[in-house]
Amino acid sequence: MEHPLYVYNSLSRRKEQFVPMNPPHAGLYVCGPTVYGDAHLGHARAAVTFDLLYRYLSYIGYKVRYVRNITDVGHLVNDADAGEDKIARKARLEQLEPMEVVQHFTNRYHHNMQQLNVLPPSIEPHASGHIIDQIQLIRKILDAGYAYESNGSVYFDLDRYAKKHPYGTLSGRVLDDLYSQSRELDGQDEKRFPLDFALWKKALPEHIMRWQSPWSDGFPGWHLECTAMSTKYLGETFDIHGGGMDLLFPHHECEIAQSVAALGHESVRYWMHNNMITVNGKKMGKSLGNSVTLNEFFEGAHPLLERAYSPMAIRFFILQAHYRSTIDFSNGALQASEKGLQRLMEGMKTLDNLPASKNSSIDIGDIGQKCHAAMNDDLNSPMVIAHLFDGLRIIHLVNDGKETLSAADLQRLKEVYHRFVEDILGMNSDQPSNRQTDLLNGLVNFMLDMRQQAKANKDFATSDNIRNMMNRLGIEVKDKKDGFEWSIK
Ligand code: ZN
């Protein structure tokens, strides 16, 4: 390839040239959501980051197999293998089947992703659909001597593992420090060491989500599913594993240990992590009351929000920062992004309508090459956006009649803008926000209620007037026995 792509590998802590194992194929695994609630801004950042990578890899010619899982079992309320399963808890509180909770929030997640113009992955495996694969993986780890059974549960033997293999390289944690920070075992504990993590947990009698296994009726540990599903669909060694930086430890560190224990080698060639979003300078968290869901953003329905923001404004806001930098959310920052996006989209519309001249009076430069160079430098989307803003100057000069562009130059410029804005950054313009839709529905229903009233009062002049007005606006009204129905023509 002419211009190589460099990505930052969290394991080696440096930028490395991306060379897939089996070109033109490239494998990408990203940790997906645990579906027990609505997606928030943090979910959007991970999804948009790896959507950008997926789009770019595809654009430069790779056939990408993109696997993003759905965690629907095994993620406990407390990360240290304790507490209730997050989904089972939600199901208990809402008096639903756990799979109803899973389906409900998976549907809502998919809808949010569509609103953000995040492309669906090639495969979206569910943890609960891969219990057999996970049991087989536990067997391999047990056979290799890196796990032990205790009272029907199976734990990873971290102490034994760490004597033979490095542990903590990805997250930079030192095992001795971790031991000194961990709580003492109280003698009742099934684990040999506090940091051993669950591969299989025996289910308590009241636990609903349970499967048969050689050890007990129970359920798999959270870290296990990603090792089982990534290697099942991408092979025992695969190209890229992505996720949020909050997953570095313990989740991804445990994934590495599981692969080395079961397969004798690491599975991942490039680890990539997106940074976190802070809210007004503070960490985002449910308990802090500053974890705003995407639906709340789109409807403006949260005390932290001055008003609603469109999905594209959120997407652009995320892409305006490099994925490895933190982003601080504030209404001001988001409104500035919204303005920038509007300027960019309007500039593109102007470009599409520019007349071609015989000759170009201005050099359009190598904006396309600059954008590619920025993307090849570890997906530097803010730099791409800066180059695109620079190019707007030329577009406006031509539009104002101060400069001219030949048909060929015009075509080249259009090609660059559409490729980067739409195909790679994934921006699209006219999606009405939920708020706009609500407003439209409210106003039309209000007008039609007035028309009903006018008719009831035999004020036919007013009722006809409203109907004609609706017709002119392209709204079709059908009278029904018990009211009316309307649709946009
Ligand atoms: Zn994962």
Tab-separated table of C-alpha atoms and ligand atoms in Angstrom:
chain	number	residue	atom	x	y	z
A	1	MET	CA	0.000	0.000	0.000
A	2	GLU	CA	1.231	3.398	-0.969
A	3	HIS	CA	0.578	5.210	2.314
A	4	PRO	CA	0.744	2.851	5.272
A	5	LEU	CA	-1.694	3.162	8.161
A	6	TYR	CA	-0.172	3.551	11.611
A	7	VAL	CA	-2.170	2.758	14.738
A	8	TYR	CA	-1.278	3.112	18.393
A	9	ASN	CA	-0.936	-0.308	20.005
A	10	SER	CA	-1.827	-0.081	23.713
A	11	LEU	CA	0.334	-3.155	24.421
A	12	SER	CA	3.616	-1.868	22.944
A	13	ARG	CA	2.638	1.741	23.763
A	14	ARG	CA	3.728	3.046	20.402
A	15	LYS	CA	2.389	3.631	16.929
A	16	GLU	CA	2.887	0.618	14.697
A	17	GLN	CA	2.291	0.117	11.011
A	18	PHE	CA	-0.907	-1.849	10.549
A	19	VAL	CA	-0.119	-5.007	8.591
A	20	PRO	CA	-2.962	-7.528	8.761
A	21	MET	CA	-2.221	-11.247	9.052
A	22	ASN	CA	-4.121	-12.279	5.934
A	23	PRO	CA	-4.486	-9.306	3.604
A	24	PRO	CA	-6.819	-8.212	2.122
A	25	HIS	CA	-8.755	-9.554	5.110
A	26	ALA	CA	-8.624	-7.735	8.426
A	27	GLY	CA	-10.154	-8.905	11.693
A	28	LEU	CA	-11.593	-6.471	14.237
A	29	TYR	CA	-13.163	-7.340	17.592
A	30	VAL	CA	-14.706	-4.674	19.817
A	31	CYS	CA	-16.274	-5.162	23.250
A	32	GLY	CA	-19.931	-4.255	22.910
A	33	PRO	CA	-22.449	-3.106	25.507
A	34	THR	CA	-23.859	-4.945	28.508
A	35	VAL	CA	-27.529	-4.543	27.649
A	36	TYR	CA	-29.250	-3.680	30.930
A	37	GLY	CA	-29.839	0.042	30.286
A	38	ASP	CA	-29.772	2.716	27.610
A	39	ALA	CA	-26.488	3.608	25.903
A	40	HIS	CA	-24.854	6.810	27.159
A	41	LEU	CA	-22.247	9.165	25.764
A	42	GLY	CA	-19.418	6.787	26.713
A	43	HIS	CA	-20.972	4.011	24.613
A	44	ALA	CA	-21.303	6.459	21.731
A	45	ARG	CA	-17.614	7.301	21.884
A	46	ALA	CA	-16.466	3.675	21.651
A	47	ALA	CA	-18.984	2.936	18.897
A	48	VAL	CA	-18.049	6.015	16.824
A	49	THR	CA	-14.294	5.446	17.299
A	50	PHE	CA	-14.393	1.899	15.994
A	51	ASP	CA	-16.924	2.811	13.320
A	52	LEU	CA	-14.327	5.298	12.040
A	53	LEU	CA	-11.676	2.557	12.052
A	54	TYR	CA	-14.040	0.080	10.343
A	55	ARG	CA	-15.018	2.624	7.679
A	56	TYR	CA	-11.402	3.619	7.035
A	57	LEU	CA	-10.055	0.056	6.845
A	58	SER	CA	-12.850	-0.786	4.403
A	59	TYR	CA	-12.202	2.377	2.417
A	60	ILE	CA	-8.480	1.668	1.955
A	61	GLY	CA	-9.368	-1.747	0.588
A	62	TYR	CA	-9.471	-4.290	3.400
A	63	LYS	CA	-12.243	-6.838	3.667
A	64	VAL	CA	-12.996	-6.311	7.333
A	65	ARG	CA	-14.700	-8.880	9.505
A	66	TYR	CA	-15.978	-6.732	12.335
A	67	VAL	CA	-17.219	-8.595	15.421
A	68	ARG	CA	-18.904	-6.621	18.221
A	69	ASN	CA	-20.497	-8.633	20.988
A	70	ILE	CA	-23.583	-8.167	23.117
A	71	THR	CA	-22.966	-8.979	26.792
A	72	ASP	CA	-26.148	-10.530	28.063
A	73	VAL	CA	-24.843	-12.747	30.854
A	74	GLY	CA	-22.036	-12.891	33.384
A	75	HIS	CA	-21.398	-9.163	33.943
A	76	LEU	CA	-21.897	-8.852	37.681
A	77	VAL	CA	-22.825	-5.711	39.558
A	78	ASN	CA	-19.465	-5.824	41.301
A	79	ASP	CA	-16.524	-6.373	38.958
A	80	ALA	CA	-14.751	-8.566	41.524
A	81	ASP	CA	-16.968	-11.585	40.812
A	82	ALA	CA	-19.524	-10.591	43.397
A	83	GLY	CA	-23.102	-9.387	43.449
A	84	GLU	CA	-25.992	-10.060	41.152
A	85	ASP	CA	-25.816	-10.302	37.363
A	86	LYS	CA	-26.596	-6.818	35.970
A	87	ILE	CA	-29.257	-8.151	33.610
A	88	ALA	CA	-30.814	-10.516	36.160
A	89	ARG	CA	-31.091	-7.630	38.625
A	90	LYS	CA	-32.849	-5.428	36.085
A	91	ALA	CA	-35.192	-8.326	35.205
A	92	ARG	CA	-36.040	-8.871	38.871
A	93	LEU	CA	-36.746	-5.177	39.437
A	94	GLU	CA	-38.900	-4.886	36.299
A	95	GLN	CA	-40.515	-8.349	36.695
A	96	LEU	CA	-39.383	-9.409	33.237
A	97	GLU	CA	-37.619	-12.422	31.782
A	98	PRO	CA	-33.881	-11.651	31.558
A	99	MET	CA	-34.087	-12.161	27.790
A	100	GLU	CA	-36.853	-9.546	27.600
A	101	VAL	CA	-34.459	-7.072	29.210
A	102	VAL	CA	-31.733	-8.120	26.754
A	103	GLN	CA	-33.978	-7.770	23.695
A	104	HIS	CA	-35.446	-4.459	24.834
A	105	PHE	CA	-32.098	-2.764	25.390
A	106	THR	CA	-30.463	-4.422	22.369
A	107	ASN	CA	-33.206	-2.955	20.159
A	108	ARG	CA	-32.727	0.458	21.726
A	109	TYR	CA	-28.943	0.203	21.324
A	110	HIS	CA	-29.343	-0.657	17.635
A	111	HIS	CA	-31.693	2.293	17.154
A	112	ASN	CA	-29.200	4.649	18.821
A	113	MET	CA	-26.386	3.293	16.633
A	114	GLN	CA	-28.474	3.873	13.528
A	115	GLN	CA	-29.185	7.445	14.643
A	116	LEU	CA	-25.424	7.992	15.071
A	117	ASN	CA	-24.868	6.477	11.608
A	118	VAL	CA	-22.677	3.737	13.132
A	119	LEU	CA	-22.514	0.830	10.689
A	120	PRO	CA	-23.621	-2.553	12.035
A	121	PRO	CA	-20.824	-5.086	12.647
A	122	SER	CA	-20.397	-8.134	10.392
A	123	ILE	CA	-21.158	-10.454	13.325
A	124	GLU	CA	-22.853	-9.538	16.603
A	125	PRO	CA	-22.577	-12.584	18.875
A	126	HIS	CA	-24.378	-12.837	22.213
A	127	ALA	CA	-22.556	-14.298	25.229
A	128	SER	CA	-25.623	-16.416	26.098
A	129	GLY	CA	-25.509	-17.987	22.628
A	130	HIS	CA	-21.920	-19.166	23.138
A	131	ILE	CA	-22.054	-21.086	26.426
A	132	ILE	CA	-20.677	-24.289	24.854
A	133	ASP	CA	-17.683	-22.419	23.394
A	134	GLN	CA	-17.026	-20.906	26.796
A	135	ILE	CA	-17.233	-24.291	28.564
A	136	GLN	CA	-14.718	-25.689	26.031
A	137	LEU	CA	-12.389	-22.788	26.707
A	138	ILE	CA	-12.586	-23.385	30.478
A	139	ARG	CA	-11.706	-27.052	29.850
A	140	LYS	CA	-8.591	-26.002	27.935
A	141	ILE	CA	-7.510	-23.644	30.714
A	142	LEU	CA	-8.122	-26.371	33.337
A	143	ASP	CA	-6.187	-28.929	31.254
A	144	ALA	CA	-3.269	-26.512	30.976
A	145	GLY	CA	-3.243	-26.227	34.764
A	146	TYR	CA	-4.142	-22.552	35.042
A	147	ALA	CA	-7.543	-22.916	36.689
A	148	TYR	CA	-9.083	-24.831	39.583
A	149	GLU	CA	-12.542	-25.923	40.592
A	150	SER	CA	-13.877	-24.809	43.917
A	151	ASN	CA	-17.337	-25.677	45.183
A	152	GLY	CA	-18.812	-25.916	41.662
A	153	SER	CA	-17.192	-22.716	40.418
A	154	VAL	CA	-14.003	-22.505	38.343
A	155	TYR	CA	-11.406	-19.784	38.932
A	156	PHE	CA	-8.392	-18.673	36.952
A	157	ASP	CA	-5.221	-19.405	38.949
A	158	LEU	CA	-3.529	-16.049	38.606
A	159	ASP	CA	-0.740	-16.813	41.043
A	160	ARG	CA	0.356	-19.862	39.056
A	161	TYR	CA	-0.038	-18.024	35.761
A	162	ALA	CA	2.029	-15.036	36.878
A	163	LYS	CA	4.929	-17.273	37.827
A	164	LYS	CA	5.307	-18.316	34.186
A	165	HIS	CA	3.943	-15.402	32.169
A	166	PRO	CA	3.940	-11.645	32.470
A	167	TYR	CA	0.650	-10.260	33.796
A	168	GLY	CA	-0.298	-6.589	33.762
A	169	THR	CA	1.689	-5.500	30.681
A	170	LEU	CA	-1.338	-4.011	28.897
A	171	SER	CA	-2.628	-1.964	31.811
A	172	GLY	CA	0.763	-1.295	33.392
A	173	ARG	CA	-0.383	-2.862	36.668
A	174	VAL	CA	2.085	-4.664	38.901
A	175	LEU	CA	0.749	-7.837	40.440
A	176	ASP	CA	2.424	-7.286	43.834
A	177	ASP	CA	0.781	-3.864	44.115
A	178	LEU	CA	-2.556	-5.363	43.174
A	179	TYR	CA	-2.172	-8.011	45.871
A	180	SER	CA	-1.384	-5.453	48.515
A	181	GLN	CA	-4.470	-3.438	47.503
A	182	SER	CA	-6.837	-6.390	47.410
A	183	ARG	CA	-8.928	-7.455	50.356
A	184	GLU	CA	-7.872	-10.399	52.508
A	185	LEU	CA	-9.639	-13.675	51.871
A	186	ASP	CA	-11.923	-14.415	54.772
A	187	GLY	CA	-11.524	-18.199	54.769
A	188	GLN	CA	-15.079	-18.625	53.471
A	189	ASP	CA	-13.943	-17.574	50.036
A	190	GLU	CA	-13.835	-20.133	47.242
A	191	LYS	CA	-10.780	-18.442	45.695
A	192	ARG	CA	-7.199	-19.330	46.532
A	193	PHE	CA	-6.053	-15.745	45.973
A	194	PRO	CA	-8.139	-12.578	45.977
A	195	LEU	CA	-7.199	-11.659	42.381
A	196	ASP	CA	-8.189	-15.021	40.872
A	197	PHE	CA	-11.129	-14.352	38.591
A	198	ALA	CA	-14.177	-16.474	37.813
A	199	LEU	CA	-14.354	-18.525	34.629
A	200	TRP	CA	-17.524	-20.300	35.753
A	201	LYS	CA	-19.769	-19.403	38.659
A	202	LYS	CA	-22.112	-21.849	40.356
A	203	ALA	CA	-25.571	-20.268	40.385
A	204	LEU	CA	-27.369	-19.611	43.639
A	205	PRO	CA	-30.819	-21.241	43.806
A	206	GLU	CA	-32.596	-17.947	43.019
A	207	HIS	CA	-30.361	-17.160	40.026
A	208	ILE	CA	-32.451	-17.423	36.819
A	209	MET	CA	-29.784	-17.319	34.099
A	210	ARG	CA	-28.132	-20.729	34.452
A	211	TRP	CA	-26.731	-23.439	32.219
A	212	GLN	CA	-25.494	-26.993	32.779
A	213	SER	CA	-21.763	-27.554	32.883
A	214	PRO	CA	-19.398	-30.291	34.096
A	215	TRP	CA	-18.910	-28.292	37.311
A	216	SER	CA	-22.340	-27.003	38.262
A	217	ASP	CA	-25.494	-25.360	36.999
A	218	GLY	CA	-24.190	-21.862	36.599
A	219	PHE	CA	-22.986	-19.192	34.226
A	220	PRO	CA	-19.700	-18.039	32.651
A	221	GLY	CA	-17.491	-15.245	33.980
A	222	TRP	CA	-17.630	-11.936	32.111
A	223	HIS	CA	-14.039	-11.889	30.755
A	224	LEU	CA	-14.420	-15.315	29.200
A	225	GLU	CA	-17.017	-14.469	26.545
A	226	CYS	CA	-14.773	-12.078	24.614
A	227	THR	CA	-11.900	-14.590	24.407
A	228	ALA	CA	-14.312	-17.341	23.337
A	229	MET	CA	-16.175	-15.299	20.713
A	230	SER	CA	-13.260	-13.323	19.267
A	231	THR	CA	-11.166	-16.451	18.640
A	232	LYS	CA	-14.193	-18.388	17.379
A	233	TYR	CA	-14.965	-15.871	14.628
A	234	LEU	CA	-11.552	-14.309	13.930
A	235	GLY	CA	-9.148	-17.173	14.648
A	236	GLU	CA	-6.783	-17.973	17.531
A	237	THR	CA	-4.655	-15.022	16.467
A	238	PHE	CA	-6.376	-11.987	14.986
A	239	ASP	CA	-5.599	-8.405	14.033
A	240	ILE	CA	-7.282	-5.742	16.176
A	241	HIS	CA	-9.073	-5.808	19.535
A	242	GLY	CA	-10.700	-2.554	20.568
A	243	GLY	CA	-12.639	-1.124	23.470
A	244	GLY	CA	-12.848	1.742	25.918
A	245	MET	CA	-9.870	2.482	28.161
A	246	ASP	CA	-11.985	1.526	31.169
A	247	LEU	CA	-11.788	-2.069	29.898
A	248	LEU	CA	-7.959	-2.241	29.969
A	249	PHE	CA	-8.103	-3.592	33.494
A	250	PRO	CA	-9.229	-6.087	34.500
A	251	HIS	CA	-11.262	-7.111	31.414
A	252	HIS	CA	-8.621	-7.043	28.660
A	253	GLU	CA	-5.771	-8.040	30.962
A	254	CYS	CA	-7.806	-11.146	31.842
A	255	GLU	CA	-8.527	-11.813	28.164
A	256	ILE	CA	-4.777	-11.943	27.482
A	257	ALA	CA	-4.213	-14.338	30.410
A	258	GLN	CA	-7.042	-16.605	29.201
A	259	SER	CA	-5.643	-16.780	25.658
A	260	VAL	CA	-2.093	-17.487	26.807
A	261	ALA	CA	-3.335	-20.141	29.259
A	262	ALA	CA	-5.655	-21.880	26.783
A	263	LEU	CA	-3.778	-21.476	23.503
A	264	GLY	CA	-0.201	-20.957	24.597
A	265	HIS	CA	-0.011	-17.524	22.966
A	266	GLU	CA	-1.687	-14.129	22.876
A	267	SER	CA	-4.542	-13.751	20.413
A	268	VAL	CA	-4.423	-10.040	19.679
A	269	ARG	CA	-1.865	-8.324	17.453
A	270	TYR	CA	-2.993	-4.694	17.956
A	271	TRP	CA	-4.850	-3.500	21.057
A	272	MET	CA	-6.639	-0.187	20.547
A	273	HIS	CA	-8.444	1.836	23.219
A	274	ASN	CA	-10.511	4.989	23.076
A	275	ASN	CA	-10.266	7.480	25.930
A	276	MET	CA	-13.105	8.508	28.225
A	277	ILE	CA	-15.558	11.407	28.273
A	278	THR	CA	-15.700	13.666	31.299
A	279	VAL	CA	-18.664	15.896	32.126
A	280	ASN	CA	-17.806	19.464	33.137
A	281	GLY	CA	-14.365	18.176	34.138
A	282	LYS	CA	-15.649	15.246	36.220
A	283	LYS	CA	-15.640	11.539	35.545
A	284	MET	CA	-18.920	10.230	34.176
A	285	GLY	CA	-20.809	7.758	36.335
A	286	LYS	CA	-24.319	6.659	37.160
A	287	SER	CA	-23.819	7.299	40.852
A	288	LEU	CA	-22.612	10.851	40.109
A	289	GLY	CA	-25.848	11.698	38.274
A	290	ASN	CA	-23.914	12.934	35.257
A	291	SER	CA	-24.231	9.886	33.023
A	292	VAL	CA	-26.456	11.215	30.250
A	293	THR	CA	-28.011	8.660	27.894
A	294	LEU	CA	-28.124	9.218	24.141
A	295	ASN	CA	-31.918	9.357	24.181
A	296	GLU	CA	-31.724	12.105	26.811
A	297	PHE	CA	-29.310	14.013	24.544
A	298	PHE	CA	-31.606	13.660	21.541
A	299	GLU	CA	-34.619	14.842	23.561
A	300	GLY	CA	-32.890	17.400	25.772
A	301	ALA	CA	-34.304	15.513	28.741
A	302	HIS	CA	-31.628	15.791	31.444
A	303	PRO	CA	-30.934	18.533	34.018
A	304	LEU	CA	-27.372	18.883	32.656
A	305	LEU	CA	-28.628	19.717	29.152
A	306	GLU	CA	-29.664	23.210	28.090
A	307	ARG	CA	-31.548	21.718	25.136
A	308	ALA	CA	-31.694	18.756	22.747
A	309	TYR	CA	-28.754	17.845	20.497
A	310	SER	CA	-28.992	15.902	17.265
A	311	PRO	CA	-27.229	12.553	16.792
A	312	MET	CA	-24.963	14.104	14.145
A	313	ALA	CA	-23.923	16.879	16.539
A	314	ILE	CA	-22.903	14.174	19.053
A	315	ARG	CA	-21.021	12.218	16.380
A	316	PHE	CA	-19.181	15.310	15.164
A	317	PHE	CA	-18.386	16.348	18.757
A	318	ILE	CA	-16.754	12.940	19.317
A	319	LEU	CA	-14.806	13.041	16.028
A	320	GLN	CA	-13.492	16.537	16.720
A	321	ALA	CA	-11.208	15.044	19.382
A	322	HIS	CA	-8.556	12.427	18.744
A	323	TYR	CA	-9.835	9.089	20.076
A	324	ARG	CA	-6.951	8.779	22.558
A	325	SER	CA	-7.593	12.195	24.150
A	326	THR	CA	-10.201	12.765	26.808
A	327	ILE	CA	-13.240	14.813	25.793
A	328	ASP	CA	-14.921	17.112	28.244
A	329	PHE	CA	-18.624	17.491	27.678
A	330	SER	CA	-20.305	20.853	28.277
A	331	ASN	CA	-23.258	22.550	26.595
A	332	GLY	CA	-20.878	25.186	25.250
A	333	ALA	CA	-18.529	22.650	23.672
A	334	LEU	CA	-21.390	20.728	22.103
A	335	GLN	CA	-22.996	23.882	20.725
A	336	ALA	CA	-19.668	24.915	19.190
A	337	SER	CA	-19.479	21.493	17.499
A	338	GLU	CA	-23.001	21.889	16.219
A	339	LYS	CA	-22.099	25.225	14.623
A	340	GLY	CA	-18.955	23.751	13.072
A	341	LEU	CA	-20.909	20.857	11.647
A	342	GLN	CA	-23.483	23.212	10.170
A	343	ARG	CA	-20.713	25.246	8.534
A	344	LEU	CA	-19.161	22.110	7.058
A	345	MET	CA	-22.430	20.674	5.740
A	346	GLU	CA	-23.507	24.021	4.270
A	347	GLY	CA	-20.092	24.393	2.639
A	348	MET	CA	-20.534	20.991	1.047
A	349	LYS	CA	-23.969	21.939	-0.251
A	350	THR	CA	-22.496	25.133	-1.724
A	351	LEU	CA	-19.734	23.069	-3.336
A	352	ASP	CA	-22.292	20.762	-4.951
A	353	ASN	CA	-23.974	23.778	-6.580
A	354	LEU	CA	-20.839	25.635	-7.743
A	355	PRO	CA	-20.727	26.368	-11.476
A	356	ALA	CA	-17.734	25.043	-13.411
A	357	SER	CA	-15.593	27.489	-15.353
A	358	LYS	CA	-13.263	26.922	-18.260
A	359	ASN	CA	-10.161	27.323	-16.122
A	360	SER	CA	-9.216	27.307	-12.470
A	361	SER	CA	-7.925	30.608	-11.108
A	362	ILE	CA	-6.971	29.048	-7.762
A	363	ASP	CA	-5.001	25.926	-6.798
A	364	ILE	CA	-7.178	23.464	-4.872
A	365	GLY	CA	-4.035	21.952	-3.358
A	366	ASP	CA	-3.702	18.430	-2.043
A	367	ILE	CA	-6.449	18.461	0.546
A	368	GLY	CA	-7.372	14.831	-0.172
A	369	GLN	CA	-3.807	13.670	0.420
A	370	LYS	CA	-3.580	15.700	3.610
A	371	CYS	CA	-6.778	14.104	4.904
A	372	HIS	CA	-5.452	10.632	4.103
A	373	ALA	CA	-2.153	11.395	5.823
A	374	ALA	CA	-4.057	12.486	8.940
A	375	MET	CA	-6.145	9.298	8.961
A	376	ASN	CA	-3.010	7.180	8.434
A	377	ASP	CA	-1.506	8.816	11.505
A	378	ASP	CA	-3.538	6.810	14.041
A	379	LEU	CA	-6.955	8.036	12.823
A	380	ASN	CA	-6.389	11.727	13.440
A	381	SER	CA	-9.971	12.808	12.772
A	382	PRO	CA	-9.606	16.334	14.265
A	383	MET	CA	-6.840	16.980	11.737
A	384	VAL	CA	-9.022	15.689	8.887
A	385	ILE	CA	-11.776	18.079	9.996
A	386	ALA	CA	-9.283	20.970	10.154
A	387	HIS	CA	-8.191	20.292	6.544
A	388	LEU	CA	-11.819	20.160	5.436
A	389	PHE	CA	-12.492	23.517	7.137
A	390	ASP	CA	-9.426	24.994	5.367
A	391	GLY	CA	-10.867	23.940	2.024
A	392	LEU	CA	-14.129	25.802	2.696
A	393	ARG	CA	-12.225	29.043	2.027
A	394	ILE	CA	-11.758	28.065	-1.638
A	395	ILE	CA	-15.402	27.035	-1.944
A	396	HIS	CA	-16.601	30.393	-0.628
A	397	LEU	CA	-14.220	32.375	-2.855
A	398	VAL	CA	-15.552	30.566	-5.926
A	399	ASN	CA	-19.129	30.956	-4.734
A	400	ASP	CA	-18.573	34.707	-4.288
A	401	GLY	CA	-17.304	34.944	-7.860
A	402	LYS	CA	-13.788	35.912	-6.760
A	403	GLU	CA	-12.148	32.749	-8.082
A	404	THR	CA	-13.045	30.082	-10.622
A	405	LEU	CA	-12.662	26.296	-10.796
A	406	SER	CA	-12.526	24.054	-13.855
A	407	ALA	CA	-14.966	21.152	-14.133
A	408	ALA	CA	-12.132	18.692	-13.377
A	409	ASP	CA	-10.994	20.550	-10.233
A	410	LEU	CA	-14.572	20.935	-9.088
A	411	GLN	CA	-15.105	17.216	-9.513
A	412	ARG	CA	-11.940	16.417	-7.531
A	413	LEU	CA	-12.958	18.708	-4.691
A	414	LYS	CA	-16.460	17.238	-4.527
A	415	GLU	CA	-14.991	13.757	-4.482
A	416	VAL	CA	-12.713	14.605	-1.524
A	417	TYR	CA	-15.502	16.197	0.526
A	418	HIS	CA	-18.037	13.451	-0.048
A	419	ARG	CA	-15.464	10.722	0.599
A	420	PHE	CA	-14.210	12.169	3.878
A	421	VAL	CA	-17.335	13.790	5.289
A	422	GLU	CA	-19.812	11.063	4.377
A	423	ASP	CA	-17.952	7.786	3.773
A	424	ILE	CA	-15.134	8.054	6.328
A	425	LEU	CA	-16.307	10.446	9.065
A	426	GLY	CA	-19.813	9.048	8.537
A	427	MET	CA	-21.628	12.392	8.747
A	428	ASN	CA	-25.030	12.733	7.137
A	429	SER	CA	-27.166	15.823	7.153
A	430	ASP	CA	-30.893	15.737	7.181
A	431	GLN	CA	-31.916	13.543	10.051
A	432	PRO	CA	-34.589	15.379	11.990
A	433	SER	CA	-33.882	15.188	15.699
A	434	ASN	CA	-36.441	13.567	17.980
A	435	ARG	CA	-37.204	17.022	19.313
A	436	GLN	CA	-38.010	18.324	15.841
A	437	THR	CA	-40.206	15.295	15.212
A	438	ASP	CA	-42.006	15.791	18.529
A	439	LEU	CA	-42.520	19.436	17.723
A	440	LEU	CA	-43.962	18.656	14.290
A	441	ASN	CA	-46.291	15.991	15.684
A	442	GLY	CA	-47.449	18.295	18.463
A	443	LEU	CA	-48.189	21.195	16.119
A	444	VAL	CA	-50.019	19.128	13.493
A	445	ASN	CA	-52.149	17.403	16.123
A	446	PHE	CA	-52.962	20.761	17.694
A	447	MET	CA	-54.062	22.245	14.347
A	448	LEU	CA	-56.176	19.204	13.547
A	449	ASP	CA	-57.825	19.314	16.982
A	450	MET	CA	-58.756	22.943	16.247
A	451	ARG	CA	-60.225	21.822	12.940
A	452	GLN	CA	-62.335	19.160	14.697
A	453	GLN	CA	-63.613	21.799	17.092
A	454	ALA	CA	-64.426	24.200	14.278
A	455	LYS	CA	-66.368	21.443	12.529
A	456	ALA	CA	-68.262	20.627	15.720
A	457	ASN	CA	-69.174	24.325	15.963
A	458	LYS	CA	-70.255	24.269	12.301
A	459	ASP	CA	-67.527	26.832	11.529
A	460	PHE	CA	-66.772	25.221	8.174
A	461	ALA	CA	-64.800	28.182	6.855
A	462	THR	CA	-62.150	27.668	9.560
A	463	SER	CA	-62.106	23.880	9.254
A	464	ASP	CA	-61.689	24.066	5.444
A	465	ASN	CA	-59.025	26.692	5.855
A	466	ILE	CA	-56.972	24.439	8.145
A	467	ARG	CA	-57.414	21.476	5.824
A	468	ASN	CA	-56.252	23.513	2.794
A	469	MET	CA	-53.269	24.807	4.727
A	470	MET	CA	-52.285	21.242	5.684
A	471	ASN	CA	-52.601	20.196	2.055
A	472	ARG	CA	-50.355	23.000	0.904
A	473	LEU	CA	-47.732	21.930	3.480
A	474	GLY	CA	-47.868	18.388	2.092
A	475	ILE	CA	-49.735	16.847	5.015
A	476	GLU	CA	-52.485	14.450	4.038
A	477	VAL	CA	-55.445	14.325	6.423
A	478	LYS	CA	-57.929	11.454	6.462
A	479	ASP	CA	-61.117	11.785	8.474
A	480	LYS	CA	-62.026	8.753	10.555
A	481	LYS	CA	-65.089	7.866	12.598
A	482	ASP	CA	-63.385	8.714	15.868
A	483	GLY	CA	-61.107	11.530	14.768
A	484	PHE	CA	-58.484	11.794	12.042
A	485	GLU	CA	-55.261	10.340	10.706
A	486	TRP	CA	-52.495	12.270	9.023
A	487	SER	CA	-49.310	11.523	7.142
A	488	ILE	CA	-46.621	13.456	5.300
A	489	LYS	CA	-47.078	13.123	1.552
B	1	ZN	ZN	-14.966	-7.705	26.103
